[in-house]
Amino acid sequence: MKQIGFIGLGIMGRAMAFNAVRSGFEVTVYNRSRDKTIPFADQGIPVADTIQDLVADCEAIIVMVTGPEALSDVVHALTRTQLGNKVIINCSTVSLAATLAAGEAIVRAGGTCLDAPVSGSKIPAETAKLVFLVGGDDKTLQRCHPLLSSMGSTILHCGPLGDGTRMKLAVNLMLANTIHALSETLVFAEKIGLQRQAVANAINSGVMASPLLKIKIDAMLNRDFSPHFPLNLVFKDLNLILDEAEKNGAVLPATAAVRESFNSAMAHGLGREDIGAILQAIEQQSGLKPRS
Ligand code: NAP
């Protein structure tokens, strides 16, 4: 498998596609708006004008778009032609229903489908350290393994189609709650008279220390909210998680409250900032002065 198509060149897709190129895959890219394809064209990487043009020469096509509606649009375009033996690998975080519907449409068009959402954000995407959470049949995954390895350090086969998406939603439930809890901790600590740096040291020295907390604490203390995992995508994922929870009888009171907190942050214009900007929303509610 050498000829690859890549659809969706946002924060994650751009870095992933460049890593596939660096590993020697022959990549053709497509993005809905043309501007994001310019860095690829500048390096002589082929840019397709339409999704149909991209499909023609590719053995595998990676899709990395915003969410369920975007995936549905892309799959609609992909399945206008017969897909032959091509593999479509959806790496976007979407609903389980969207994953299964995409799989059905792709199989109807003669192709094969993996769901392979990723754990890890902008920097793991840039450094090819993503964790792929894969659903689909083992034979297809083995065919795609070298390609996924060019963009990630760990490939976990979670089960049949849909299980990658299930796993991703479960992991992101914990991610959103963790960053929210970290933000509340920093605000609470300041309100009771502690220095934030001292709290950071205590967290990073104890049993709760983790790579995620270290990165996010550093960014929050430096007031760096530039988007790695934008807050509006976290809100999208919380909605997907709570929809799935309701369908399956899982009661998630803390996650529901966290969703509302992210909703409020979006209403205050923080949607395009990083997930860590939830700190700003909680600071505001607690009457802490805005900082630069
Ligand atoms: P992003 O920067 O917002 O990029 C989204 C991409 O989707 C853009 O290329 C956009 O095209 C495309 N798109 C949106 N709607 C479309 C449509 N209807 N048809 C075709 N293309 C469409 O998002 P991202 O951060 O790269 O995230 C991509 C996916 O990975 C999301 O599902 C996200 O939840 C997941 N994810 C993100 C992170 C992270 O840290 N950022 C981590 C893990 C997983 P335009 O340029 O034309 O708008």
PDB file of N, CA and C in Angstrom, residues 132 194 240 288:
ATOM      1  N   PHE A 132      -3.589   5.210  17.836  1.00  0.00           N
ATOM      2  CA  PHE A 132      -4.757   4.911  16.998  1.00  0.00           C
ATOM      3  C   PHE A 132      -5.624   3.883  17.699  1.00  0.00           C
ATOM      4  N   LEU A 194      -3.315  29.833  47.871  1.00  0.00           N
ATOM      5  CA  LEU A 194      -2.093  29.147  47.424  1.00  0.00           C
ATOM      6  C   LEU A 194      -1.566  29.770  46.127  1.00  0.00           C
ATOM      7  N   LEU A 240     -21.476  13.912  22.016  1.00  0.00           N
ATOM      8  CA  LEU A 240     -21.486  12.540  21.487  1.00  0.00           C
ATOM      9  C   LEU A 240     -21.500  11.531  22.639  1.00  0.00           C
ATOM     10  N   LEU A 288     -12.367  35.917  39.603  1.00  0.00           N
ATOM     11  CA  LEU A 288     -10.938  36.215  39.489  1.00  0.00           C
ATOM     12  C   LEU A 288     -10.736  37.150  38.301  1.00  0.00           C
TER      13      LEU A 288
END
